[in-house]
Tab-separated table of C-alpha atoms and ligand atoms in Angstrom:
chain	number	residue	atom	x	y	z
A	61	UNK	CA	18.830	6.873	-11.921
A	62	UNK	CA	15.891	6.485	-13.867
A	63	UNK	CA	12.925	6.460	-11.740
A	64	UNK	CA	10.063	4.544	-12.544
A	65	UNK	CA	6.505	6.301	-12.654
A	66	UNK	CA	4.320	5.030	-9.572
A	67	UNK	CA	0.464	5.729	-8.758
A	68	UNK	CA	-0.633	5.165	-4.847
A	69	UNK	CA	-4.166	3.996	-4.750
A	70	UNK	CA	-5.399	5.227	-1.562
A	71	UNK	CA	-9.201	5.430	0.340
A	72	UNK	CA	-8.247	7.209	3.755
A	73	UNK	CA	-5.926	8.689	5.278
A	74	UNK	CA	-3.032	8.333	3.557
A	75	UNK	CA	-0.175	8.268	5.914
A	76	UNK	CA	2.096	5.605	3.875
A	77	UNK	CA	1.299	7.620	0.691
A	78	UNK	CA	2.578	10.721	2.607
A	79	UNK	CA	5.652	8.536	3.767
A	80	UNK	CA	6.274	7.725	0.306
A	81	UNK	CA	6.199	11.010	-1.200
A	82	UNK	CA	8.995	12.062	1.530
A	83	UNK	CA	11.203	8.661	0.381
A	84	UNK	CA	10.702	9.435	-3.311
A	85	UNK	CA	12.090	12.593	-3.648
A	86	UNK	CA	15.386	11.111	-2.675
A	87	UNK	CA	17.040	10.963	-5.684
A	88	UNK	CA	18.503	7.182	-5.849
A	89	UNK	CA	14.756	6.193	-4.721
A	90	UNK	CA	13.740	4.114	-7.621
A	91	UNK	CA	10.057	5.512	-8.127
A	92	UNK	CA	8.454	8.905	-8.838
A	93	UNK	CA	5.022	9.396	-7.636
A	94	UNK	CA	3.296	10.497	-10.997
A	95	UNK	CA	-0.147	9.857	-9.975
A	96	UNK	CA	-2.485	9.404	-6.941
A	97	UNK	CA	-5.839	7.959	-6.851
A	98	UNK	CA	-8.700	7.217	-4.552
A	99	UNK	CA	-11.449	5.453	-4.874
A	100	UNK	CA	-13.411	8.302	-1.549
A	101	UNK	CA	-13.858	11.925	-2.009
A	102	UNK	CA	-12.953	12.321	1.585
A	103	UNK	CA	-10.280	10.202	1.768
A	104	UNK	CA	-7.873	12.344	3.963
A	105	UNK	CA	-4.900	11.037	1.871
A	106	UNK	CA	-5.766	13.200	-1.149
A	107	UNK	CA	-4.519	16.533	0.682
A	108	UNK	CA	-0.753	14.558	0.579
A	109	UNK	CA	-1.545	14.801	-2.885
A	110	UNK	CA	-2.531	18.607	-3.194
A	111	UNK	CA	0.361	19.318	-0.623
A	112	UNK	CA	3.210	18.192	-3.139
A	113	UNK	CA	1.553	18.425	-6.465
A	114	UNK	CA	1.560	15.732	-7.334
A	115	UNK	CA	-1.377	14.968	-9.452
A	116	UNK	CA	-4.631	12.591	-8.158
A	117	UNK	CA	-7.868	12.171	-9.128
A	118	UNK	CA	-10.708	10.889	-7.392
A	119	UNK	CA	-13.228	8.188	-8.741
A	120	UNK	CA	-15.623	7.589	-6.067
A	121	UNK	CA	-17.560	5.005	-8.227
A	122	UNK	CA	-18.328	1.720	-7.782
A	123	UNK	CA	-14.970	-0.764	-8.141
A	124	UNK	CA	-15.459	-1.667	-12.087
A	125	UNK	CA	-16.078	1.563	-12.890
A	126	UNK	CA	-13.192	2.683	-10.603
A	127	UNK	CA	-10.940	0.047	-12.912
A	128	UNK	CA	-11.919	1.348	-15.855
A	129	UNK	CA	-11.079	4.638	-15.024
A	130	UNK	CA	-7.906	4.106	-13.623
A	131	UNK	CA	-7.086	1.777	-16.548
A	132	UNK	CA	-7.156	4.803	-18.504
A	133	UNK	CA	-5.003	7.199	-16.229
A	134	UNK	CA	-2.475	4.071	-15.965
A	135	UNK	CA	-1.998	3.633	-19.513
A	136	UNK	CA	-1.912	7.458	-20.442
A	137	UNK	CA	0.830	7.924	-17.600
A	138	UNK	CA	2.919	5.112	-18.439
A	139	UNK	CA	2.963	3.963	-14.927
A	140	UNK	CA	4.840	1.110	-14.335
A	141	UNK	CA	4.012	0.395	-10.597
A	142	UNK	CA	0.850	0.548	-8.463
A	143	UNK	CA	1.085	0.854	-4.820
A	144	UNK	CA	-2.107	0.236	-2.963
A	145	UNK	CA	-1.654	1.769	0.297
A	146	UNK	CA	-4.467	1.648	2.547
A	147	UNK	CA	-7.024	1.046	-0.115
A	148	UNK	CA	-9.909	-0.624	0.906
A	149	UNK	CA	-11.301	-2.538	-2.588
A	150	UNK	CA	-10.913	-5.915	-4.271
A	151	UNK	CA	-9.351	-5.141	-7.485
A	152	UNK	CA	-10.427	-7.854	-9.803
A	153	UNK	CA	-8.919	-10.200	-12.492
A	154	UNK	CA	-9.036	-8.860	-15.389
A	155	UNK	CA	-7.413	-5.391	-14.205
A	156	UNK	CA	-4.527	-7.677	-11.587
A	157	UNK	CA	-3.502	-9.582	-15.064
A	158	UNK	CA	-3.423	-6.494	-17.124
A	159	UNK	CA	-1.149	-5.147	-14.395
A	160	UNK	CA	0.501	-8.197	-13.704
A	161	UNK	CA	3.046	-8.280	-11.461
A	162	UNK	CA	2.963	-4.972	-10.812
A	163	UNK	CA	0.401	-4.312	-8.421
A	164	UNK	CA	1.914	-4.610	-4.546
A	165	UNK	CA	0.070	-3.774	-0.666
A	166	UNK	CA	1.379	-3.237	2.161
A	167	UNK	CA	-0.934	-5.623	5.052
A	168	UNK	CA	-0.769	-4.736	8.950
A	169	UNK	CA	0.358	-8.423	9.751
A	170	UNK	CA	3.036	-10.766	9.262
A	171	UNK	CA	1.463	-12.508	5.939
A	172	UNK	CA	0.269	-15.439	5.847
A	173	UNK	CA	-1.034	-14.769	9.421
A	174	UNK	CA	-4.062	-12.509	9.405
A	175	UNK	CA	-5.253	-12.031	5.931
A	176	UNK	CA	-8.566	-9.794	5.880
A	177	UNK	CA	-9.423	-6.981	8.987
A	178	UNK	CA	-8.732	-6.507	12.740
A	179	UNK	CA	-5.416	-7.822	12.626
A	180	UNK	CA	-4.334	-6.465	15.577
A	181	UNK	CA	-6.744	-7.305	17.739
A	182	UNK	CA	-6.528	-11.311	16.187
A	183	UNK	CA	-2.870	-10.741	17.471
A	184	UNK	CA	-3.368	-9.503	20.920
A	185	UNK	CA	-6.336	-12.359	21.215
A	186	UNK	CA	-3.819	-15.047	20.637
A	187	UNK	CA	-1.172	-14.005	22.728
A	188	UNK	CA	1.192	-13.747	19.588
A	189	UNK	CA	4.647	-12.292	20.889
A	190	UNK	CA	5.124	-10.375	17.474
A	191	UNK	CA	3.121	-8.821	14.871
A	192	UNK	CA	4.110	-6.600	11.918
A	193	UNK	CA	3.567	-5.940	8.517
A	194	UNK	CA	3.683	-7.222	5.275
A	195	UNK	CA	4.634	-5.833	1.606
A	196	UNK	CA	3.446	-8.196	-1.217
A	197	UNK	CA	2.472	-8.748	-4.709
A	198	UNK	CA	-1.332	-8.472	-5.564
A	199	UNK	CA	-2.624	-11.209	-6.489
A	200	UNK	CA	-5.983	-12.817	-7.336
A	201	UNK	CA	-6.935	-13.766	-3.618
A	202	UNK	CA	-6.882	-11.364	-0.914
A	203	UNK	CA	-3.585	-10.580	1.027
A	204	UNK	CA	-2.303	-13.836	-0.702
A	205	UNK	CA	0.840	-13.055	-3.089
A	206	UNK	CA	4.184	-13.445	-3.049
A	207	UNK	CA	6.135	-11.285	-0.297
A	208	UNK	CA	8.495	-8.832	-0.897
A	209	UNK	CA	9.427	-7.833	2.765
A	210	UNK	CA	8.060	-8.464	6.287
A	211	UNK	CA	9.188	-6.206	9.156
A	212	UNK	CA	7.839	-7.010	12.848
A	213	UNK	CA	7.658	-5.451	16.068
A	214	UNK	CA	7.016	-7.335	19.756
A	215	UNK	CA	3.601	-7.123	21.286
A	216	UNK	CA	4.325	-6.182	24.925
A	217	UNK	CA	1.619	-7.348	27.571
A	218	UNK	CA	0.528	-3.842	27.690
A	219	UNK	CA	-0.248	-3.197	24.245
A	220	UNK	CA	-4.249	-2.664	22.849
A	221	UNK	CA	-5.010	-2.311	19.776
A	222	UNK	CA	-4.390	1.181	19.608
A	223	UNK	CA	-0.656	1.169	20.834
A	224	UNK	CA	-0.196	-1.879	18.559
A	225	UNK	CA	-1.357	0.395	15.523
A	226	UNK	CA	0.389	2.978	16.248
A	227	UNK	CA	3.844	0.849	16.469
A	228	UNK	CA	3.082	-1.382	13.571
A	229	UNK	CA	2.133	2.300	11.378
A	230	UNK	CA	5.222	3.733	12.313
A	231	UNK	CA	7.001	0.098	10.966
A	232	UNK	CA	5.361	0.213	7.683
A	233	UNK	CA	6.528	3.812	6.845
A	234	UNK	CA	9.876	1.794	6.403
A	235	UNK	CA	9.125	-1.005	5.667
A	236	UNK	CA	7.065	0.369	2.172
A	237	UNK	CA	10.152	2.136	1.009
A	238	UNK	CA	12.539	-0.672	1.783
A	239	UNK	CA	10.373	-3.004	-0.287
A	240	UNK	CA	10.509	-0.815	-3.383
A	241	UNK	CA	14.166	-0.445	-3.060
A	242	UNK	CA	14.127	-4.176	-2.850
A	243	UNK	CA	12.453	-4.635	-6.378
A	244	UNK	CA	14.046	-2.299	-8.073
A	245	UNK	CA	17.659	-2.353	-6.578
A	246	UNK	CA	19.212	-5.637	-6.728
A	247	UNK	CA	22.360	-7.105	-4.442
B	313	GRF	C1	-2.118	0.615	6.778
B	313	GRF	O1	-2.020	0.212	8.094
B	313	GRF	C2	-1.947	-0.546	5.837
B	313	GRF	O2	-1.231	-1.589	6.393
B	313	GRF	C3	-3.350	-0.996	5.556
B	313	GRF	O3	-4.143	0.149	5.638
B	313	GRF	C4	-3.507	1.137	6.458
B	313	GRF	C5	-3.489	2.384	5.676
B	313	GRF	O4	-3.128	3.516	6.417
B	313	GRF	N1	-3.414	-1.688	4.299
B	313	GRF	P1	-2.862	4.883	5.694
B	313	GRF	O5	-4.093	5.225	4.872
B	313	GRF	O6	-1.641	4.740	4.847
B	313	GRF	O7	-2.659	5.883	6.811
């Protein structure tokens, strides 16, 4: 199989880019992780990066600048996807319709329920049995495109916010990979 180049745009800790790496070294995964980048110096994250090589850089500029610099590793790189994982910017416009359709998030929800922050605790305040998460395409509004894959978990009575984190995390470490295969590996 010939993989197709990825970059992971991350700005903390990193754990889905980490759960990535580990999937893409399979060798019928359809991506390679060519590139990482993050938008924080101390996003935690980047020491995935350093751990398996895999090259990153880190533009800790404001977001145009940050497109404009990316815009530049993207194109030199030939990347083909970009996975935002746990990156906390708007990307605008001009840089989602040069990349069109090839931008895609993974959201700690069940899309279109809780767009935006402090999904869990939006769950646990309206007694919602599940929550979950959400892999999409990037699109012009926030936490708004068209889903790939959804994956959800039930809320027990005990669950907080924390324990509800912690299950939905361990969800999306699938869930990412499974979306990717689903793009790229049809029937
Ligand atoms: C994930 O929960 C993801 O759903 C959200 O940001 C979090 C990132 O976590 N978009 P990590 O940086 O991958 O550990």
């Amino acid at each position: 199989m010939v993989k197709k180049k990825a970059c992971v745009f991350i700005s903390g800790k990193g754990t889905n880019l980490n759960s990535l790496i580990h999937n893409s070294r399979d060798t019928n995964f359809p991506i390679k992780i060519d590139l990482v980048l993050s938008n924080k110096k101390d996003a935690l994250g980047i020491n995935f990066a350093k751990k398996f090589s895999i090259p990153f850089k880190i533009f800790d500029v404001d977001i145009k600048e940050f497109e404009k610099k990316a815009i530049k590793e993207l194109k030199d790189r030939k990347i083909s996807i970009i996975c935002l994982a746990g990156f906390m910017k708007i990307l605008s416009k001009s840089f989602l319709r040069m990349f069109r359709g090839k931008v895609i998030n993974i959201h700690p929800s069940l899309l279109p329920k809780y767009k935006g922050l402090h999904t869990f605790k939006r769950a646990i305040k309206n007694k919602d049995f599940f929550c979950g998460c959400t892999i999409h395409y990037v699109d012009e509004k926030m936490d708004n495109g068209r889903i790939i894959l959804k994956k959800r978990v039930n809320i027990d009575e005990d669950d907080e916010v924390k324990t509800l984190q912690k299950k939905v995390q361990s969800l999306e470490y699938k869930a990412y990979s499974m979306a990717i295969r689903k793009i790229y590996i049809k029937n």
